[in-house]
Short mmCIF file of C-alpha atoms in Angstrom, two decimals:
data_model
loop_
_atom_site.label_atom_id
_atom_site.label_comp_id
_atom_site.label_asym_id
_atom_site.label_seq_id
_atom_site.Cartn_x
_atom_site.Cartn_y
_atom_site.Cartn_z
CA MET O 8 35.44 -3.37 32.77
CA ILE O 9 32.13 -3.93 34.44
CA LYS O 10 32.38 -0.58 36.21
CA LYS O 11 33.11 1.17 32.90
CA LEU O 12 29.97 -0.46 31.31
CA LEU O 13 27.93 0.52 34.32
CA VAL O 14 29.12 4.12 33.98
CA LEU O 15 28.21 4.21 30.28
CA LEU O 16 24.86 2.73 30.81
CA CYS O 17 24.19 5.38 33.44
CA PHE O 18 25.47 8.11 31.21
CA PHE O 19 23.15 7.11 28.15
CA SER O 20 20.30 6.66 30.51
CA PHE O 21 20.69 10.14 31.92
CA ALA O 22 21.27 11.70 28.49
CA SER O 23 17.97 10.14 27.20
CA GLN O 24 16.18 11.53 30.20
CA VAL O 25 17.61 15.01 29.52
CA GLU O 26 16.62 14.82 25.98
CA ALA O 27 13.12 13.86 26.83
CA VAL O 28 12.80 16.53 29.38
CA GLY O 29 14.22 19.17 26.85
CA THR O 30 11.78 18.22 24.21
CA VAL O 31 8.94 20.69 23.72
CA HIS O 32 5.63 19.97 22.04
CA ARG O 33 3.84 23.28 21.24
CA PHE O 34 0.19 23.29 20.11
CA VAL O 35 -1.42 26.38 19.01
CA LEU O 36 -5.21 27.21 18.24
CA VAL O 37 -5.71 30.67 16.65
CA SER O 38 -9.04 32.20 15.71
CA GLY O 39 -10.02 35.45 14.17
CA ALA O 40 -13.70 36.72 13.61
CA ASN O 41 -14.67 40.03 12.24
CA PHE O 42 -18.36 39.42 12.37
CA GLY O 43 -19.90 39.36 15.89
CA GLY O 44 -23.58 39.62 15.20
CA ALA O 45 -25.99 41.79 13.34
CA ASP O 46 -26.14 44.30 16.20
CA ARG O 47 -22.39 44.95 16.29
CA ASP O 48 -20.13 46.76 13.72
CA ALA O 49 -18.05 44.31 11.75
CA LEU O 50 -14.29 44.52 12.54
CA ARG O 51 -11.76 44.80 9.79
CA TYR O 52 -8.58 43.30 11.04
CA ALA O 53 -9.51 40.45 13.46
CA VAL O 54 -8.76 37.73 10.89
CA SER O 55 -5.49 39.37 9.76
CA ASP O 56 -4.47 39.84 13.43
CA ALA O 57 -4.91 36.08 13.85
CA GLU O 58 -2.89 35.37 10.86
CA ASN O 59 0.00 37.59 12.06
CA PHE O 60 -0.08 35.90 15.56
CA ILE O 61 0.32 32.37 14.24
CA ARG O 62 2.89 33.48 11.59
CA VAL O 63 5.29 34.76 14.28
CA LEU O 64 4.95 31.51 16.32
CA GLU O 65 5.74 29.49 13.16
CA SER O 66 8.80 31.45 12.26
CA MET O 67 10.19 32.23 15.84
CA GLY O 68 8.14 30.19 18.32
CA GLY O 69 9.02 26.55 17.49
CA LEU O 70 5.60 25.84 16.21
CA GLU O 71 5.37 22.92 13.68
CA ALA O 72 2.84 23.20 10.89
CA ALA O 73 1.09 20.09 12.03
CA HIS O 74 0.56 21.46 15.56
CA GLY O 75 -0.98 24.82 14.51
CA THR O 76 -4.55 25.53 13.57
CA LEU O 77 -6.00 28.81 12.18
CA LEU O 78 -9.80 29.38 12.20
CA ARG O 79 -11.25 32.31 10.13
CA GLU O 80 -14.78 33.36 11.04
CA PRO O 81 -15.64 30.19 12.86
CA SER O 82 -19.14 29.33 14.36
CA VAL O 83 -19.38 28.23 18.01
CA VAL O 84 -19.73 24.66 16.92
CA GLU O 85 -16.48 24.88 14.82
CA PHE O 86 -14.74 26.64 17.77
CA ARG O 87 -15.75 23.95 20.11
CA GLN O 88 -14.77 21.18 17.84
CA ALA O 89 -11.36 22.76 17.27
CA LEU O 90 -10.90 22.72 21.07
CA GLU O 91 -11.98 19.11 21.20
CA ASP O 92 -9.46 18.34 18.33
CA LEU O 93 -6.71 20.08 20.14
CA ARG O 94 -7.34 18.05 23.35
CA VAL O 95 -7.18 14.77 21.40
CA GLN O 96 -4.03 15.96 19.68
CA VAL O 97 -2.31 16.81 22.95
CA ALA O 98 -3.50 13.64 24.59
CA GLY O 99 -1.74 11.74 21.83
CA VAL O 100 1.66 12.84 22.93
CA GLU O 101 3.55 9.81 24.61
CA ALA O 102 3.94 10.22 28.29
CA GLY O 103 7.43 11.14 29.20
CA ALA O 104 8.29 12.40 25.63
CA GLY O 105 8.78 15.93 26.81
CA ARG O 106 6.66 18.97 27.86
CA THR O 107 3.40 19.91 26.15
CA GLU O 108 2.38 23.55 25.67
CA VAL O 109 -1.09 24.92 24.55
CA ILE O 110 -1.61 28.42 23.29
CA LEU O 111 -5.11 29.79 22.43
CA TYR O 112 -5.49 33.06 20.68
CA TYR O 113 -8.71 34.78 19.82
CA SER O 114 -9.26 38.14 18.07
CA GLY O 115 -12.83 39.33 17.56
CA HIS O 116 -15.99 40.53 19.31
CA ALA O 117 -16.77 39.82 23.00
CA ASP O 118 -18.62 41.12 25.88
CA GLU O 119 -18.78 40.57 29.62
CA GLU O 120 -20.39 37.08 29.10
CA GLY O 121 -18.06 35.59 26.39
CA LEU O 122 -16.84 35.54 22.92
CA ARG O 123 -19.25 36.52 20.22
CA LEU O 124 -18.84 34.26 17.17
CA GLY O 125 -21.43 35.40 14.58
CA GLU O 126 -24.82 35.33 16.32
CA ASP O 127 -23.65 32.81 18.97
CA LEU O 128 -21.95 33.11 22.31
CA MET O 129 -18.98 31.01 23.68
CA PRO O 130 -19.23 31.71 27.45
CA TYR O 131 -15.97 32.37 29.25
CA ARG O 132 -16.81 29.62 31.72
CA GLY O 133 -17.04 27.10 28.84
CA LEU O 134 -13.82 28.41 27.39
CA ARG O 135 -11.94 27.90 30.62
CA ASP O 136 -13.44 24.50 31.21
CA ALA O 137 -12.41 23.39 27.73
CA MET O 138 -8.87 24.61 28.19
CA ASP O 139 -8.67 22.89 31.60
CA ALA O 140 -9.70 19.63 29.97
CA ILE O 141 -6.64 19.70 27.73
CA GLN O 142 -3.96 17.81 29.58
CA ALA O 143 -1.05 20.06 28.64
CA ASP O 144 1.84 21.10 30.86
CA VAL O 145 0.86 24.78 30.55
CA HIS O 146 -1.99 26.81 28.99
CA ILE O 147 -1.62 30.25 27.57
CA THR O 148 -4.81 32.10 26.60
CA VAL O 149 -4.57 35.38 24.69
CA LEU O 150 -7.96 37.22 24.00
CA ASP O 151 -7.98 40.35 21.96
CA ALA O 152 -11.56 41.59 22.27
CA CYS O 153 -13.82 43.98 24.15
CA ALA O 154 -14.38 43.33 27.81
CA SER O 155 -12.10 40.29 27.49
CA GLY O 156 -10.79 41.02 31.01
CA ALA O 157 -13.89 39.61 32.42
CA ILE O 158 -12.44 36.17 31.96
CA THR O 159 -9.92 36.78 34.69
CA ARG O 160 -12.72 37.20 37.26
CA LEU O 161 -13.61 33.51 36.99
CA LYS O 162 -12.14 31.22 39.60
CA GLY O 163 -10.69 27.88 38.81
CA GLY O 164 -8.20 26.43 36.51
CA GLN O 165 -5.96 23.36 37.28
CA ARG O 166 -2.26 23.80 37.99
CA GLN O 167 -0.49 22.13 35.05
CA GLN O 168 3.16 21.50 34.24
CA ALA O 169 5.98 23.19 32.41
CA PHE O 170 5.49 25.59 29.52
CA MET O 171 9.04 26.27 28.05
CA VAL O 172 11.04 26.56 25.01
CA ASP O 173 14.18 26.73 27.15
CA ALA O 174 14.93 23.54 29.13
CA SER O 175 16.54 25.55 31.89
CA SER O 176 13.20 26.47 33.42
CA ASP O 177 10.67 24.45 35.31
CA MET O 178 7.82 26.90 35.04
CA ARG O 179 4.35 25.42 35.61
CA GLY O 180 0.95 26.92 35.50
CA TYR O 181 -1.47 28.85 33.34
CA ALA O 182 -1.84 32.37 32.05
CA PHE O 183 -4.57 34.55 30.63
CA LEU O 184 -3.72 37.68 28.67
CA THR O 185 -6.42 40.05 27.59
CA SER O 186 -6.26 43.23 25.48
CA SER O 187 -8.59 45.14 27.73
CA SER O 188 -10.20 45.22 31.25
CA GLU O 189 -13.69 43.84 31.82
CA ASN O 190 -15.40 47.19 31.12
CA GLU O 191 -13.22 48.53 28.29
CA ALA O 192 -13.40 48.38 24.47
CA ALA O 193 -10.50 46.82 22.65
CA GLN O 194 -9.64 49.13 19.64
CA GLU O 195 -8.17 48.53 16.18
CA SER O 196 -6.56 51.17 13.90
CA ASP O 197 -6.53 51.75 10.20
CA ARG O 198 -3.06 53.25 10.51
CA ILE O 199 -1.55 50.03 11.82
CA ARG O 200 -4.13 47.88 10.01
CA GLY O 201 -4.82 45.88 13.13
CA SER O 202 -5.66 46.05 16.80
CA PHE O 203 -3.40 48.06 19.06
CA PHE O 204 -2.82 45.12 21.39
CA THR O 205 -2.04 42.36 18.91
CA HIS O 206 0.16 44.81 16.97
CA TYR O 207 2.25 45.44 19.80
CA LEU O 208 2.24 41.96 21.09
CA VAL O 209 3.48 40.61 17.73
CA SER O 210 6.21 43.41 17.61
CA GLY O 211 7.29 42.36 20.94
CA LEU O 212 7.46 38.74 20.04
CA ARG O 213 9.61 39.63 17.04
CA GLY O 214 12.23 40.95 19.35
CA ALA O 215 11.15 44.44 20.21
CA ALA O 216 10.30 43.16 23.78
CA ASP O 217 13.67 41.55 24.42
CA THR O 218 14.88 43.89 27.14
CA SER O 219 17.39 41.36 28.46
CA GLY O 220 19.09 41.18 25.08
CA ASP O 221 19.50 37.37 25.27
CA GLY O 222 17.84 36.64 21.94
CA LYS O 223 14.63 35.33 23.52
CA VAL O 224 11.26 37.00 24.48
CA THR O 225 9.55 35.75 27.52
CA LEU O 226 5.86 35.93 28.34
CA GLY O 227 6.54 38.64 30.84
CA GLU O 228 8.56 40.76 28.44
CA ALA O 229 5.93 40.40 25.68
CA TYR O 230 3.04 41.36 27.99
CA HIS O 231 4.90 44.33 29.48
CA PHE O 232 5.75 45.72 25.96
CA ALA O 233 2.19 45.26 24.73
CA PHE O 234 0.70 46.75 27.83
CA GLN O 235 2.91 49.86 27.83
CA ASN O 236 2.58 50.57 24.09
CA THR O 237 -1.12 49.81 23.91
CA LEU O 238 -1.94 52.15 26.86
CA GLU O 239 0.37 54.89 25.46
CA ARG O 240 -1.20 54.72 21.91
CA THR O 241 -4.87 54.72 22.98
CA ILE O 242 -4.82 57.49 25.65
CA GLU O 243 -5.86 60.14 23.11
CA THR O 244 -8.12 57.83 20.81
CA GLN O 245 -11.90 58.11 20.62
CA GLY O 246 -12.28 54.87 22.50
CA GLY O 247 -10.13 56.03 25.42
CA ALA O 248 -7.27 54.50 27.17
CA GLN O 249 -7.06 50.73 26.87
CA HIS O 250 -5.61 48.67 29.67
CA PRO O 251 -4.48 45.10 28.82
CA ASN O 252 -5.02 42.69 31.69
CA ARG O 253 -3.46 39.39 32.77
CA GLU O 254 -3.91 36.48 35.26
CA ILE O 255 -0.85 34.35 35.54
CA LYS O 256 -0.64 31.49 38.04
CA MET O 257 2.92 30.04 37.56
CA THR O 258 5.32 28.17 39.84
CA GLY O 259 8.92 27.33 39.25
CA THR O 260 11.91 29.56 38.30
CA GLY O 261 12.58 31.71 35.34
CA ASP O 262 9.83 32.82 32.88
CA VAL O 263 8.02 31.38 29.90
CA VAL O 264 9.90 31.76 26.68
CA MET O 265 7.52 32.67 23.85
CA THR O 266 9.91 33.27 20.89
CA ASP O 267 13.57 32.70 20.05
CA ILE O 268 14.96 35.37 17.59
CA ARG O 269 17.78 33.06 16.75
CA GLN O 270 15.21 30.63 15.00
CA THR O 271 14.39 33.06 12.36
CA SER O 272 15.74 32.78 8.75
CA ALA O 273 16.59 36.54 8.64
CA SER O 274 16.87 39.37 11.24
CA LEU O 275 17.21 43.06 11.38
CA VAL O 276 19.61 44.43 13.98
CA LEU O 277 19.14 48.03 15.19
CA ALA O 278 22.40 49.54 16.07
CA GLU O 279 23.18 50.75 19.65
CA ALA O 280 23.37 54.36 18.48
CA LEU O 281 19.82 54.58 17.04
CA ASN O 282 17.40 56.51 19.26
CA GLY O 283 13.75 56.99 18.27
CA ARG O 284 10.58 55.30 17.14
CA LEU O 285 10.96 53.02 14.28
CA PHE O 286 8.16 51.61 11.94
CA VAL O 287 8.93 48.55 9.85
CA ARG O 288 6.77 47.75 6.78
CA ASP O 289 7.03 44.86 4.33
CA SER O 290 6.71 44.76 0.64
CA ARG O 291 2.80 44.66 0.99
CA ASP O 292 2.92 47.85 3.09
CA ARG O 293 1.95 46.00 6.28
CA LEU O 294 3.26 47.43 9.45
CA VAL O 295 5.08 44.29 10.86
CA ALA O 296 6.90 45.96 13.84
CA GLU O 297 6.87 49.25 15.78
CA LEU O 298 9.07 50.17 18.75
CA VAL O 299 10.88 52.94 20.56
CA LYS O 300 14.62 52.27 20.28
CA MET O 301 16.77 53.68 23.03
CA THR O 302 20.51 54.55 22.76
CA GLY O 303 22.86 52.12 24.42
CA SER O 304 21.75 48.61 23.31
CA ALA O 305 21.12 46.89 20.03
CA VAL O 306 17.73 45.34 19.30
CA GLU O 307 17.24 42.35 16.96
CA LEU O 308 13.91 41.80 15.15
CA GLY O 309 13.25 38.51 13.62
CA LEU O 310 11.77 38.96 10.06
CA GLU O 311 11.00 36.88 7.03
CA PRO O 312 13.32 37.35 3.96
CA GLY O 313 12.10 40.26 1.83
CA VAL O 314 12.12 43.95 1.19
CA TYR O 315 11.24 46.29 4.04
CA ASP O 316 10.65 50.03 4.29
CA ILE O 317 11.67 51.53 7.64
CA HIS O 318 10.61 54.99 8.85
CA PHE O 319 12.61 56.38 11.83
CA GLU O 320 11.20 59.36 13.95
CA GLN O 321 13.73 61.52 15.71
CA GLN O 322 12.04 64.39 17.45
CA GLN O 323 11.15 66.74 14.53
CA THR O 324 13.01 64.66 11.80
CA LEU O 325 11.60 61.77 9.82
CA LEU O 326 14.07 59.33 8.16
CA HIS O 327 13.59 56.57 5.64
CA ALA O 328 15.51 53.42 4.74
CA SER O 329 14.77 50.42 2.44
CA ILE O 330 16.50 47.07 2.87
CA ALA O 331 16.42 43.67 1.42
CA LEU O 332 16.90 40.82 3.82
CA GLU O 333 18.11 37.58 2.39
CA LYS O 334 17.72 34.14 3.94
CA GLY O 335 20.21 33.62 6.72
CA GLN O 336 21.21 37.28 6.85
CA ARG O 337 21.53 39.45 9.95
CA PHE O 338 21.40 43.11 8.65
CA LEU O 339 22.89 45.78 10.92
CA LEU O 340 20.80 48.88 10.47
CA LYS O 341 22.79 52.08 11.15
CA ASP O 342 22.18 55.78 10.94
CA GLY O 343 23.93 55.99 7.62
CA HIS O 344 21.27 53.83 5.88
CA PHE O 345 18.69 56.52 6.38
CA ALA O 346 17.72 59.49 4.24
CA SER O 347 15.57 62.44 5.29
CA VAL O 348 12.01 62.53 4.04
CA ASP O 349 9.28 65.19 4.30
CA ARG O 350 6.30 64.66 6.67
CA GLU O 351 2.82 64.59 5.36
CA ALA O 352 1.13 67.97 5.64
CA THR O 353 -1.84 67.93 8.03
CA THR O 354 -4.05 70.41 9.96
CA LEU O 355 -4.38 70.06 13.76
CA ARG O 356 -7.97 70.17 15.05
CA GLY O 357 -8.55 72.91 17.72
CA LYS O 358 -5.01 73.92 18.03
CA PRO O 359 -3.42 76.91 16.50
CA PRO O 360 -0.32 76.13 14.24
CA LYS O 361 2.98 76.70 16.17
CA THR O 362 5.60 78.76 14.69
CA LYS O 363 8.72 76.52 14.09
CA LYS O 364 12.32 77.63 13.57
CA PRO O 365 13.43 76.80 9.98
CA GLN O 366 15.22 73.45 10.07
CA LYS O 367 18.48 72.84 8.10
CA LYS O 368 17.74 70.54 5.33
CA SER O 369 19.57 67.29 5.09
CA SER O 370 22.46 67.11 2.70
CA ARG O 371 21.61 63.47 1.96
CA PRO O 372 19.53 62.95 -1.18
CA ARG O 373 15.91 61.73 -0.81
CA ARG O 374 14.88 58.40 -2.17
CA TYR O 375 11.66 58.26 -4.26
CA GLY O 376 8.76 58.48 -2.03
CA HIS O 377 6.04 56.34 -3.56
CA SER O 378 5.45 52.65 -3.57
CA LEU O 379 4.91 50.42 -6.53
CA ALA O 380 3.35 47.41 -4.82
CA ASN O 381 -0.09 46.47 -6.21
CA LYS O 382 0.21 49.11 -8.97
CA ILE O 383 -0.74 48.56 -12.57
CA ARG O 384 1.50 49.88 -15.43
CA ILE O 385 0.61 50.79 -18.99
CA GLU O 386 3.71 51.53 -21.16
CA ARG O 387 4.09 52.70 -24.78
CA ASN O 388 7.44 52.00 -26.34
CA ILE O 389 9.34 52.40 -29.61
CA GLY O 390 12.50 50.66 -30.62
CA GLN O 391 14.18 48.31 -33.14
CA TRP O 392 14.40 44.53 -33.80
CA GLU O 393 17.69 43.20 -35.08
CA GLY O 394 16.93 42.04 -38.60
CA GLY O 395 13.75 44.20 -38.83
CA SER O 396 13.32 46.43 -41.87
CA SER O 397 11.72 49.25 -39.84
CA GLU O 398 11.26 50.77 -36.37
CA GLY O 399 9.15 48.68 -34.04
CA MET O 400 6.53 49.72 -31.58
CA GLY O 401 4.74 48.02 -28.72
CA TRP O 402 2.67 47.97 -25.54
CA ASN O 403 3.70 46.67 -22.09
CA PHE O 404 1.15 45.91 -19.37
CA GLY O 405 2.50 45.17 -15.89
CA TYR O 406 1.27 44.50 -12.34
CA TRP O 407 3.69 44.83 -9.36
CA MET O 408 2.94 41.93 -7.02
CA THR O 409 5.54 43.43 -4.54
CA GLU O 410 7.75 46.43 -4.61
CA HIS O 411 10.40 44.58 -6.55
CA MET O 412 8.59 42.15 -8.74
CA SER O 413 6.08 42.51 -11.44
CA VAL O 414 4.17 40.33 -14.03
CA ASN O 415 4.32 41.76 -17.46
CA VAL O 416 2.42 41.21 -20.83
CA ALA O 417 4.39 42.38 -23.89
CA LEU O 418 2.92 43.16 -27.28
CA SER O 419 5.47 44.34 -29.81
CA GLY O 420 6.82 43.91 -33.32
CA PHE O 421 7.63 45.66 -36.53
CA GLU O 422 5.92 46.14 -39.87
CA PHE O 423 7.36 46.07 -43.50
CA ASP O 424 5.97 47.43 -46.67
CA SER O 425 3.25 45.44 -48.39
CA ALA O 426 3.18 45.31 -52.22
CA GLN O 427 -0.53 44.66 -52.12
CA SER O 428 -1.92 47.67 -50.08
CA ASP O 429 -0.78 50.27 -47.68
CA SER O 430 -3.92 49.78 -45.59
CA LEU O 431 -3.20 46.12 -44.81
CA THR O 432 -0.69 45.05 -42.15
CA SER O 433 2.35 43.00 -42.83
CA GLY O 434 5.03 42.39 -40.28
CA VAL O 435 6.42 40.26 -37.47
CA PHE O 436 4.79 40.39 -34.01
CA THR O 437 5.09 38.79 -30.56
CA GLN O 438 2.82 38.29 -27.59
CA ARG O 439 4.69 37.24 -24.35
CA VAL O 440 4.18 36.87 -20.69
CA GLY O 441 7.11 37.23 -18.29
CA LEU O 442 8.38 38.11 -14.88
CA ARG O 443 10.47 41.35 -14.06
CA ILE O 444 12.66 41.47 -10.99
CA TYR O 445 13.90 44.92 -9.84
CA LEU O 446 17.06 45.45 -7.94
CA PRO O 447 16.86 47.49 -4.79
CA LEU O 448 19.15 50.44 -4.81
CA PHE O 449 18.49 51.64 -1.28
CA PHE O 450 22.22 51.82 -0.60
CA LEU O 451 22.60 54.37 -3.32
CA ARG O 452 19.39 56.20 -2.45
CA SER O 453 18.66 56.37 -6.14
CA PRO O 454 15.30 56.70 -8.02
CA ILE O 455 16.74 54.59 -10.88
CA ARG O 456 15.30 51.08 -10.78
CA PRO O 457 17.26 48.47 -12.82
CA TYR O 458 15.63 45.09 -13.50
CA GLY O 459 16.12 41.81 -15.15
CA GLU O 460 13.29 40.21 -17.16
CA ALA O 461 12.45 36.88 -18.75
CA SER O 462 9.33 35.98 -20.72
CA PHE O 463 7.90 33.40 -22.92
CA GLY O 464 5.26 33.47 -25.77
CA ARG O 465 4.62 33.22 -29.47
CA TYR O 466 6.01 35.09 -32.49
CA PHE O 467 3.93 35.28 -35.64
CA ALA O 468 3.98 36.95 -39.16
CA LYS O 469 1.29 38.64 -41.02
CA LEU O 470 1.01 39.30 -44.78
CA ASN O 471 -1.72 41.69 -45.70
CA ASP O 472 -3.54 40.98 -42.37
CA VAL O 473 -3.30 37.29 -42.84
CA GLU O 474 -1.32 35.26 -40.36
CA VAL O 475 1.00 33.07 -42.38
CA ALA O 476 3.42 31.69 -39.75
CA ARG O 477 3.66 31.11 -35.96
CA VAL O 478 6.53 29.85 -33.70
CA ASN O 479 7.22 29.73 -30.05
CA GLY O 480 10.21 31.54 -28.33
CA TYR O 481 11.50 33.25 -25.28
CA HIS O 482 13.01 36.69 -24.43
CA ALA O 483 15.61 37.55 -21.83
CA GLY O 484 16.92 41.01 -21.06
CA GLY O 485 17.06 43.88 -18.69
CA GLY O 486 16.63 47.65 -18.42
CA VAL O 487 15.98 50.66 -16.22
CA ASP O 488 12.94 52.46 -15.16
CA VAL O 489 12.93 56.06 -13.65
CA PRO O 490 9.86 57.24 -11.81
CA LEU O 491 8.73 60.81 -12.60
CA PHE O 492 6.11 63.09 -10.95
CA GLY O 493 4.47 60.13 -9.01
CA ILE O 494 2.55 58.30 -11.59
CA PHE O 495 4.86 58.61 -14.70
CA MET O 496 7.80 56.57 -15.57
CA VAL O 497 10.40 56.53 -18.44
CA GLY O 498 12.78 53.64 -19.23
CA GLY O 499 14.88 51.69 -21.67
CA HIS O 500 15.24 48.12 -22.34
CA VAL O 501 17.66 45.66 -24.20
CA GLY O 502 16.87 42.00 -24.69
CA TYR O 503 17.31 39.05 -26.89
CA ASN O 504 14.50 37.20 -28.71
CA GLN O 505 15.28 33.48 -29.21
CA TRP O 506 12.99 31.44 -31.44
CA LEU O 507 12.56 27.73 -30.78
CA GLU O 508 11.90 26.97 -34.49
CA GLU O 509 11.85 28.77 -37.74
CA PHE O 510 8.97 29.98 -39.93
CA ASP O 511 7.97 27.29 -42.45
CA THR O 512 8.22 29.88 -45.26
CA PRO O 513 10.33 33.04 -45.62
CA VAL O 514 8.71 36.19 -44.46
CA ASP O 515 10.16 39.36 -45.95
CA GLY O 516 13.10 37.17 -46.95
CA LYS O 517 13.92 35.53 -43.51
CA THR O 518 12.68 32.55 -41.60
CA ASP O 519 14.18 33.34 -38.26
CA TYR O 520 14.12 36.80 -36.54
CA SER O 521 16.03 35.77 -33.40
CA GLY O 522 18.19 38.60 -32.28
CA LEU O 523 18.38 41.83 -30.22
CA GLU O 524 15.40 43.90 -29.33
CA TYR O 525 15.86 47.48 -27.81
CA TRP O 526 13.44 50.22 -27.06
CA VAL O 527 12.60 53.21 -24.97
CA GLY O 528 9.19 53.94 -23.57
CA ALA O 529 7.03 56.04 -21.34
CA SER O 530 4.37 54.68 -18.94
CA LEU O 531 1.59 55.57 -16.59
CA THR O 532 1.20 53.75 -13.16
CA LEU O 533 -2.45 53.52 -11.82
CA PHE O 534 -4.13 52.62 -8.47
#
């Protein structure tokens, strides 16, 4: 009996030690600064690059919200204070409670001396000293800035302990990743709406860099993916080839795991048979991932739930697909999901046009080729209210917050004859605010856009231009929109008006006009 108790005590003691060793405490400080002084051109995407980097660590990198800090346009004083706060936060982790990891990311201006935060300078030596003062197991520093490779020339740096998401590794040390060498410019692009280096680093962290196919992206895999694609994409830019750099001093076995694709709430799996370059954009038209997919192995990308547009380049052919990812879904993207689209017509500078053989047109129908996100809609409609004595007319004003969701303001009603004067208005009218949700029909490749709608507002009556009654109510219904010629739409709608109360006095013989409302309309989309 005593032997059994001793065995159990040893087992639970060992289990608690294993649990402590396997616990990972990850702390992240992310900073983006577009302004680097009056003598430097302002950047456009440094802050958004920082936001994209911390977002991928929150969704796939095991980062708790309380352990992540995002700075936008910080001063040197604010940046130093954030580093000090990070040191204090890491020091608060109880000894033996697990491994502590620190990741510092900066996107903005820099030169051979240090980071340029506004008109002030944060020297590289001061940055390294501040990182060394943080008693974490491992430090990872990522700098996306001009001449950021200069930091790797500095000697020093204390050997720290393990940085891991996977408890199977005993990696120890520090790493500096920079977007360029010490005498190169780091470049950003309007096409990808970000810097080349961060764009490909984040794409890699989402799963594009998972060459082993184990569902995890290591530090080495992410750097190799970012280096290869950044160099390839900048060879022919005006700024010239950009060579990311690194200094890694690690001991132990294995590699540092940066993200775990299995932690995401949704994922897009690229089928083994796909072969070409893919561009994945979200409902706000942001390029969230880009990679070259080779035949023979599937690639899984960790994404947030939402609607995504995917363009697929296959030699001279451009294909397109639109998918809707739901929470918990693993969507397998195959060749059959794509439809052929036309490339944008351009003129090459300095090169004569090449004569191309006519290509066989795809037999698959094209999906409509324009986006509705962030567009404004003005619609004029005509229809009928159940119980109304004449045809109704109205206006609908909408704003698409995303490709499949819009906020709408409806102004509609019907008039009836007034015994007093034909020039005075008598009728029943409504003013409502509502939300319209469109159903994605990417699997049918159809331009028809069905939707459901719910709205709430007031219903009021006028007799000879004088308001005589008012009640509250709501409307629920649905319909279809059909885009035509880019900026025009036609559509139809059927819904039900439900009043919450009745008019105090009859209006045209009735006190309640609850019932069906149906109409057809034509609209114009702007911006």
